[in-house]
């Protein structure tokens, strides 16, 4: 009998409604079912953890870490290994039991869902999966389900940022506590649409604090990003491509490959590493390989080097490179070699040996370079120059064109939009959506490249810092600035960022290429009315709406 599933957490979900046979991402019904059981178990941990916090208790670091890692592991394109989820589910039972014991007689009467204890075998877990999935209760109000799932997906995104910060020994009690509060709310029958919408916006505010924490963790460890050129062409010799987001993994890999004749290329959202002083000082951090994550199966095909996946976004490996791709951290795929951590250190010897064995590229390509590293510190150090350029009329408008990318043809909108922006406008970009157009030369404006790469998706914090600083300089609100946000979304980190922007009351955001399947018409209408959220149409029509019809003629 074919296993059933239902998942609609990413933008490319089947038919824009939900994956029911196989995930578009490659997730099997087996993995989807185990993820459903895990998320249901985490809701109970949230309930008892929130009770414990309200009774004056403090969540210990192992429990905090477990919650961040497990929520992150269910994010799109992170972990496809069923055995890892079985292990997580078993551990969730232990943590829930421990929290209940710590509460003792202080525990309030719990909802039935909070006391759920998962079975101990994979087969029994999968039998339970249909009882705990998204659509288990057909009578649940559709708007309640929509907002509960929005919370869950926002937490998955925020968990990614909290995970990365914790790797660098940064954690925040307020951020951690809200995970428990919000997860508990998803099984609280007393909460209606207004309360759940309020919690979604509270998640957005908490995510801003979380991104601020991660920004501090990265800059404390590696310095503030600075504008830096990097190669996007290949050099002869053995190499390792490192993908994902984890800068600590990259730092350790650089240290362990020093002097071994191995070039290190970043891939995907690891590209901002080239702007950090403590990372780019390693001269064998040679450049960036490939384009966006969704092209990896083609670009990694028969690659004469190794790949290290540190976080999302992983696609099902092809046979032609399955013997040279390695996972670490919360990434997983059945039978994929995994690099463990011991006392804060990872031994990358297996991947180093394999890279040397493969030999690498045979010859140099013609040299091509791009510039990255325009974080908030770099941009705001030139704030006076930017303000004067606006006052003089040299800069007419700012666009933030960024977000998470996917494979659908409709995403060409973002390239067309960037191409059509007038020459008197400045563009900021972040996250993997930039791979649609970051190789293009858009020229300069007021002494700046017209396209400024702000960094990873979590560097939305930098974009917010820049926007707030400009608003302060012009003594106005962010919504009064000549600034428009044009956001693409694919997975759950983008959901968390959208909630952050809405929590700051930033309006008139253009979002696409399609709306989340988990937004009901009523929820969408509320967001449109309250925040003037807009769905993208065509690049030309949207630019004319933003700038006026004559602006495109300039």
XYZ file of C-alpha atoms in Angstrom:
554
model
C 0.000 0.000 0.000
C 1.339 3.413 -1.007
C 2.110 5.708 1.881
C 0.225 9.024 1.892
C 1.646 12.411 2.788
C 0.613 16.018 2.828
C 3.115 18.864 2.786
C 2.658 22.438 1.576
C 5.439 24.237 3.387
C 7.440 25.376 0.325
C 6.544 27.608 -2.613
C 6.889 24.844 -5.180
C 4.454 22.437 -3.563
C 2.613 20.322 -6.127
C -0.115 22.196 -7.988
C 0.263 25.107 -5.575
C -1.825 23.064 -3.132
C 0.252 20.324 -1.508
C 2.531 17.350 -2.159
C 0.591 14.117 -1.550
C 2.601 11.364 -3.263
C 6.185 12.604 -3.223
C 7.710 15.916 -2.243
C 8.731 18.194 -5.097
C 11.907 18.617 -3.015
C 12.537 14.857 -3.160
C 11.122 14.095 0.292
C 9.580 10.620 0.475
C 6.255 9.858 2.181
C 8.286 7.971 4.798
C 10.375 11.036 5.685
C 7.321 13.309 5.504
C 5.457 11.047 7.951
C 8.363 10.958 10.386
C 8.673 14.738 10.204
C 4.952 15.036 11.029
C 5.417 12.824 14.094
C 8.452 14.842 15.180
C 6.696 18.206 14.815
C 3.713 16.871 16.767
C 6.061 15.727 19.534
C 7.738 19.135 19.579
C 4.372 20.821 20.144
C 4.069 18.851 23.391
C 7.607 19.844 24.370
C 6.565 23.418 23.654
C 3.546 23.085 25.910
C 5.419 21.638 28.889
C 8.433 23.854 28.308
C 6.232 26.952 28.363
C 4.577 25.747 31.575
C 8.056 25.234 33.047
C 9.165 28.741 32.000
C 6.021 30.343 33.444
C 6.692 28.494 36.715
C 10.103 30.192 36.901
C 12.214 27.480 35.258
C 15.041 28.039 32.796
C 15.446 25.858 29.718
C 18.873 24.224 29.663
C 21.184 24.491 26.640
C 20.816 20.844 25.490
C 17.018 21.219 25.334
C 17.340 24.594 23.566
C 19.759 23.026 21.067
C 17.532 20.013 20.492
C 14.559 22.217 19.661
C 16.553 24.420 17.257
C 18.216 21.477 15.507
C 15.071 19.414 15.102
C 12.911 22.283 13.847
C 15.674 23.194 11.395
C 16.008 19.563 10.254
C 12.417 19.595 8.939
C 12.954 22.720 6.830
C 12.799 22.125 3.064
C 15.863 20.456 1.496
C 17.773 19.870 4.748
C 17.441 16.266 5.895
C 16.125 13.256 3.978
C 17.471 10.543 6.295
C 14.616 8.606 7.975
C 16.908 7.112 10.629
C 17.887 10.557 11.872
C 14.223 11.420 12.393
C 13.606 8.174 14.256
C 16.441 9.150 16.586
C 15.049 12.677 17.043
C 11.560 11.338 17.833
C 12.900 8.963 20.491
C 14.848 11.824 22.072
C 11.748 14.048 22.018
C 9.941 11.500 24.229
C 12.777 11.696 26.770
C 12.807 15.497 26.820
C 9.049 15.736 27.225
C 9.148 13.263 30.117
C 11.937 15.262 31.737
C 10.029 18.557 31.442
C 6.898 17.004 32.929
C 8.952 15.634 35.824
C 10.527 19.044 36.452
C 7.077 20.625 36.574
C 5.695 18.057 38.987
C 2.394 19.160 40.522
C 2.787 22.632 38.968
C 1.704 21.287 35.592
C -1.653 22.526 34.354
C -4.185 20.231 32.749
C -2.668 19.497 29.337
C -4.334 19.220 25.927
C -4.410 15.669 24.590
C -1.825 16.565 21.938
C 0.717 17.660 24.574
C 0.776 14.230 26.205
C 1.383 12.367 22.963
C 4.291 9.910 23.338
C 5.581 8.601 20.042
C 6.141 4.878 19.453
C 9.708 3.568 19.623
C 9.953 1.831 16.236
C 9.940 3.420 12.800
C 7.110 1.196 11.626
C 4.853 2.244 14.512
C 5.832 5.897 14.095
C 4.723 5.732 10.481
C 1.431 4.154 11.526
C 0.898 7.153 13.805
C 1.813 9.722 11.153
C -1.678 9.993 9.555
C -3.100 10.749 13.028
C -0.857 13.780 13.634
C -0.375 15.431 10.221
C -1.484 18.835 9.004
C -4.879 17.688 7.722
C -5.648 15.201 10.499
C -8.635 17.192 11.773
C -10.904 17.900 8.761
C -13.234 19.979 10.938
C -10.588 22.451 12.085
C -11.335 26.018 10.984
C -9.243 26.620 7.869
C -8.008 30.028 9.059
C -6.906 28.570 12.402
C -5.013 25.820 10.565
C -3.460 28.425 8.251
C -2.120 30.570 11.085
C -0.948 27.603 13.153
C 1.033 26.357 10.164
C 2.390 29.865 9.514
C 3.709 29.819 13.073
C 5.261 26.385 12.603
C 6.959 27.420 9.360
C 8.170 30.682 10.860
C 9.692 28.687 13.714
C 11.473 26.402 11.251
C 13.079 29.442 9.661
C 14.002 31.093 12.944
C 15.404 27.791 14.231
C 17.936 27.869 11.374
C 19.263 31.233 12.562
C 19.260 30.216 16.230
C 21.117 27.015 15.285
C 23.873 28.929 13.480
C 24.239 31.365 16.376
C 24.470 28.517 18.893
C 27.235 26.885 16.834
C 29.178 30.080 17.640
C 28.106 29.877 21.313
C 25.463 32.608 21.129
C 21.973 31.999 22.505
C 19.185 34.202 23.760
C 16.676 33.336 26.474
C 13.926 35.479 24.967
C 14.330 33.806 21.569
C 14.370 30.339 23.124
C 11.388 30.977 25.364
C 9.256 32.159 22.473
C 9.735 28.831 20.702
C 8.036 27.106 23.633
C 5.303 29.734 23.888
C 4.529 29.607 20.168
C 4.595 25.830 19.853
C 2.262 25.564 22.842
C -0.096 27.986 21.092
C -0.471 25.631 18.118
C -2.381 23.144 20.311
C -4.315 25.746 22.335
C -7.975 25.487 21.325
C -8.806 28.802 23.066
C -6.815 30.886 20.580
C -8.656 32.339 17.622
C -7.540 34.163 14.483
C -6.669 37.515 16.161
C -4.527 35.834 18.830
C -2.720 33.603 16.336
C -2.086 36.496 13.956
C -0.664 38.433 16.902
C 1.651 35.511 17.688
C 2.830 35.395 14.067
C 3.845 39.059 14.320
C 5.458 38.391 17.697
C 7.451 35.648 16.010
C 8.551 38.240 13.448
C 9.821 40.569 16.186
C 11.593 37.690 17.913
C 13.176 36.641 14.629
C 14.660 40.130 14.270
C 16.338 39.624 17.638
C 17.478 36.188 16.502
C 18.993 37.549 13.273
C 20.678 40.303 15.284
C 22.170 37.604 17.541
C 23.468 35.675 14.527
C 24.889 38.830 12.957
C 26.802 39.516 16.192
C 27.996 35.899 16.352
C 29.385 36.018 12.801
C 30.971 39.462 13.065
C 32.486 38.720 16.489
C 34.061 35.566 15.073
C 35.056 36.693 11.579
C 34.933 40.508 11.498
C 32.527 42.781 9.641
C 32.084 41.926 5.957
C 33.871 44.314 3.625
C 33.490 44.763 -0.129
C 35.634 42.057 -1.728
C 36.198 40.679 -5.200
C 36.088 36.928 -5.745
C 36.551 34.523 -8.610
C 33.544 32.889 -10.228
C 35.776 30.951 -12.634
C 37.667 27.712 -12.038
C 41.325 27.206 -11.180
C 43.364 24.071 -11.892
C 43.957 21.693 -9.009
C 42.158 19.628 -6.332
C 39.220 21.318 -4.661
C 36.314 21.098 -2.235
C 33.009 22.907 -2.761
C 31.327 23.896 0.517
C 27.613 24.670 0.430
C 25.030 25.863 2.928
C 25.387 28.602 5.511
C 27.705 27.448 8.304
C 30.762 29.710 8.551
C 32.327 27.694 11.386
C 32.409 24.579 9.209
C 34.087 26.636 6.498
C 36.643 28.047 8.951
C 37.580 24.567 10.201
C 37.791 23.240 6.631
C 40.080 26.136 5.655
C 42.343 25.479 8.632
C 42.550 21.740 7.929
C 43.300 22.217 4.198
C 45.939 24.936 4.707
C 49.074 24.060 2.738
C 47.616 20.879 1.219
C 47.205 22.256 -2.306
C 43.402 22.110 -2.155
C 41.303 25.041 -3.369
C 38.100 25.801 -1.469
C 35.093 27.112 -3.376
C 31.930 28.385 -1.755
C 28.557 27.433 -3.216
C 25.061 28.814 -2.761
C 24.564 30.992 0.289
C 28.114 30.421 1.468
C 29.264 33.071 -1.019
C 29.151 35.949 1.546
C 32.069 34.229 3.344
C 34.405 36.008 0.925
C 33.628 39.325 2.621
C 34.598 38.263 6.168
C 38.222 39.270 7.005
C 38.950 36.170 9.117
C 37.812 33.862 6.348
C 39.160 35.572 3.255
C 42.661 35.747 4.775
C 42.944 32.059 3.819
C 44.279 32.426 0.274
C 43.037 29.004 -0.805
C 39.445 30.238 -0.319
C 39.695 30.659 -4.052
C 36.227 31.673 -5.237
C 32.628 30.601 -5.745
C 31.537 27.570 -7.748
C 28.245 27.247 -9.568
C 25.047 29.179 -9.261
C 21.861 28.645 -7.284
C 21.186 25.530 -5.189
C 18.512 24.221 -7.563
C 21.142 23.801 -10.298
C 23.389 21.547 -8.181
C 22.435 18.235 -9.784
C 23.591 19.541 -13.167
C 26.598 21.487 -11.858
C 27.863 18.706 -9.550
C 27.472 16.056 -12.267
C 30.796 14.119 -12.503
C 32.524 16.892 -10.562
C 36.269 16.085 -10.160
C 36.196 17.328 -6.586
C 34.244 16.972 -3.332
C 31.149 18.691 -1.958
C 30.422 19.395 1.706
C 26.787 20.185 2.599
C 26.592 22.098 5.885
C 22.885 23.064 5.893
C 20.157 23.480 3.314
C 19.770 23.308 0.375
C 20.408 19.655 -0.530
C 18.904 17.890 -3.519
C 18.871 14.135 -4.148
C 22.455 13.362 -5.263
C 22.964 11.801 -8.687
C 25.000 8.607 -8.983
C 27.704 10.549 -10.816
C 28.730 12.355 -7.634
C 27.175 10.355 -4.795
C 30.650 9.031 -3.866
C 32.050 12.541 -3.299
C 29.315 14.457 -1.473
C 29.454 14.617 2.334
C 26.992 15.869 4.946
C 27.506 17.431 8.350
C 25.499 19.223 11.051
C 21.735 18.746 10.625
C 22.007 17.695 6.951
C 21.247 14.085 6.141
C 20.595 11.684 3.289
C 20.488 7.889 3.430
C 23.965 6.369 3.000
C 25.634 9.768 2.561
C 28.968 9.991 4.444
C 28.520 12.134 7.550
C 31.152 14.252 9.326
C 30.549 14.111 13.083
C 31.455 16.798 15.611
C 33.496 15.940 18.708
C 34.038 18.595 21.390
C 33.357 21.417 18.947
C 35.713 20.098 16.251
C 35.093 18.222 13.029
C 37.690 16.040 11.322
C 37.464 16.624 7.568
C 40.188 14.074 6.729
C 37.852 11.802 4.662
C 36.762 14.635 2.370
C 40.328 15.992 2.085
C 41.667 12.561 1.043
C 38.890 12.126 -1.503
C 39.502 15.575 -3.014
C 43.189 14.828 -3.478
C 42.344 11.462 -5.012
C 39.937 13.030 -7.532
C 42.566 15.504 -8.697
C 40.343 18.473 -9.453
C 40.130 20.723 -12.504
C 42.787 20.224 -15.161
C 43.189 23.841 -16.265
C 42.322 27.420 -15.407
C 39.281 29.119 -16.909
C 39.473 32.742 -18.087
C 39.260 34.864 -14.949
C 35.897 36.371 -14.023
C 35.131 38.215 -10.784
C 32.199 39.713 -8.874
C 32.032 41.764 -5.662
C 30.320 40.826 -2.397
C 30.494 42.063 1.202
C 28.102 45.016 1.413
C 26.816 44.309 4.926
C 25.304 46.994 7.125
C 28.675 48.081 8.512
C 30.162 48.617 5.035
C 27.100 50.429 3.682
C 26.422 52.595 6.732
C 30.044 53.733 6.864
C 29.105 55.513 3.619
C 25.681 56.673 4.805
C 26.547 60.350 4.428
C 27.531 59.839 0.817
C 24.310 57.920 0.124
C 22.134 60.576 1.776
C 23.786 63.335 -0.254
C 23.270 61.333 -3.448
C 19.545 61.078 -2.669
C 19.267 64.767 -1.800
C 21.055 65.746 -5.008
C 18.742 63.548 -7.061
C 21.508 61.192 -8.200
C 19.785 58.259 -6.473
C 16.046 58.288 -7.101
C 15.020 54.976 -5.534
C 16.287 51.909 -3.685
C 15.178 48.352 -4.373
C 15.789 45.326 -2.197
C 15.518 42.413 -4.627
C 16.152 39.221 -2.703
C 14.906 36.120 -1.031
C 14.980 32.349 -1.420
C 15.165 30.942 -4.911
C 13.551 27.948 -6.568
C 13.468 26.318 -9.980
C 10.210 27.512 -11.539
C 10.436 29.509 -14.794
C 8.303 32.304 -13.263
C 11.275 33.294 -11.177
C 12.810 34.963 -14.235
C 10.697 37.922 -13.059
C 13.457 38.918 -10.634
C 16.115 39.051 -13.362
C 13.787 41.053 -15.599
C 13.026 43.399 -12.725
C 16.734 44.004 -12.036
C 17.412 44.517 -15.771
C 14.614 47.067 -16.102
C 15.415 49.198 -13.053
C 16.421 52.708 -14.168
C 20.094 53.659 -13.963
C 19.360 56.225 -11.261
C 18.245 53.495 -8.822
C 20.343 51.411 -6.447
C 19.695 47.711 -5.800
C 20.431 45.693 -2.672
C 20.265 41.911 -2.895
C 20.539 39.022 -0.453
C 19.896 35.278 -0.167
C 20.175 32.828 -3.065
C 17.720 34.693 -5.308
C 20.645 36.902 -6.341
C 22.101 34.090 -8.467
C 19.542 35.034 -11.072
C 21.413 38.262 -11.835
C 24.493 38.800 -9.620
C 26.921 38.002 -12.438
C 25.642 40.959 -14.484
C 27.338 44.336 -14.648
C 24.773 46.989 -13.751
C 27.327 49.781 -13.676
C 27.860 52.283 -10.865
C 25.837 55.060 -9.260
C 27.122 57.784 -6.938
C 30.379 55.879 -6.539
C 28.695 52.562 -5.637
C 28.040 49.462 -7.726
C 24.350 49.630 -8.633
C 23.968 46.098 -7.252
C 25.115 45.688 -3.642
C 25.286 42.104 -2.322
C 24.234 42.311 1.336
C 24.747 38.592 2.058
C 22.803 35.517 3.179
C 19.071 35.368 3.889
C 19.732 36.066 7.590
C 21.489 39.243 6.444
C 17.991 40.654 5.990
C 18.998 42.073 9.363
C 21.620 44.167 7.526
C 19.014 45.370 5.038
C 16.708 46.372 7.896
C 19.579 48.190 9.647
C 20.330 50.076 6.433
C 16.671 51.021 5.910
C 16.216 52.222 9.501
C 19.431 54.271 9.336
C 18.302 55.958 6.124
C 14.896 56.687 7.638
C 16.618 58.277 10.645
C 18.835 60.351 8.368
C 15.819 61.675 6.468
C 13.736 62.001 9.656
C 10.924 59.855 8.282
C 9.499 56.364 8.626
C 10.796 53.424 6.587
C 7.544 53.397 4.606
C 8.209 56.983 3.519
C 11.620 56.196 2.055
C 12.128 55.830 -1.709
C 12.563 52.107 -1.021
C 10.685 49.071 -2.334
C 11.122 45.465 -1.232
C 10.681 42.869 -3.961
C 10.901 39.483 -2.269
C 10.978 35.948 -3.613
C 10.160 33.145 -1.228
C 10.801 29.435 -1.422
C 11.108 27.936 2.061
C 10.525 28.648 5.702
C 13.359 31.073 6.434
C 11.674 33.419 3.992
C 8.432 32.988 5.969
C 10.224 34.071 9.159
C 11.730 37.089 7.373
C 8.372 38.123 5.912
C 6.849 37.998 9.410
C 9.750 40.135 10.645
C 9.128 42.763 7.986
C 5.406 42.794 8.745
C 6.074 43.060 12.493
C 8.037 46.250 11.716
C 4.960 47.528 9.845
C 6.848 47.658 6.559
C 4.240 47.984 3.852
C 3.828 47.605 0.101
C 6.122 44.571 -0.099
C 6.007 42.819 -3.462
C 6.114 39.045 -2.979
C 6.186 36.129 -5.391
C 6.348 34.238 -7.589
C 3.219 32.781 -5.971
C 1.542 33.036 -2.604
C 1.936 30.420 0.144
C -0.497 27.542 -0.210
C -0.980 27.653 3.571
C -2.444 31.193 3.407
C -6.221 31.022 3.187
C -8.073 33.752 1.259
C -9.142 35.312 4.585
C -5.606 35.365 5.995
C -4.260 36.797 2.747
C -6.940 39.479 2.681
C -6.053 40.478 6.238
C -2.393 40.896 5.272
C -3.292 42.848 2.136
C -5.551 45.212 4.069
C -3.237 45.679 7.051
C 0.160 45.773 5.322
C -0.676 46.443 1.648
C 1.084 43.193 0.724
C 1.260 42.883 -3.055
C 1.617 39.888 -5.354
C 4.090 40.400 -8.210
C 2.670 40.754 -11.728
C 5.180 41.623 -14.465
C 8.443 43.465 -13.944
C 7.405 46.342 -16.188
C 3.952 46.792 -14.639
C 5.302 46.644 -11.102
C 8.092 49.138 -11.837
C 5.594 51.499 -13.416
C 3.372 51.154 -10.348
C 6.313 51.921 -8.043
C 8.089 54.662 -10.011
C 5.461 55.963 -12.426
C 5.231 55.314 -16.188
C 7.785 57.969 -17.147
C 10.505 56.649 -14.840
C 11.266 53.685 -17.105
C 11.965 56.053 -19.993
C 14.820 57.726 -18.118
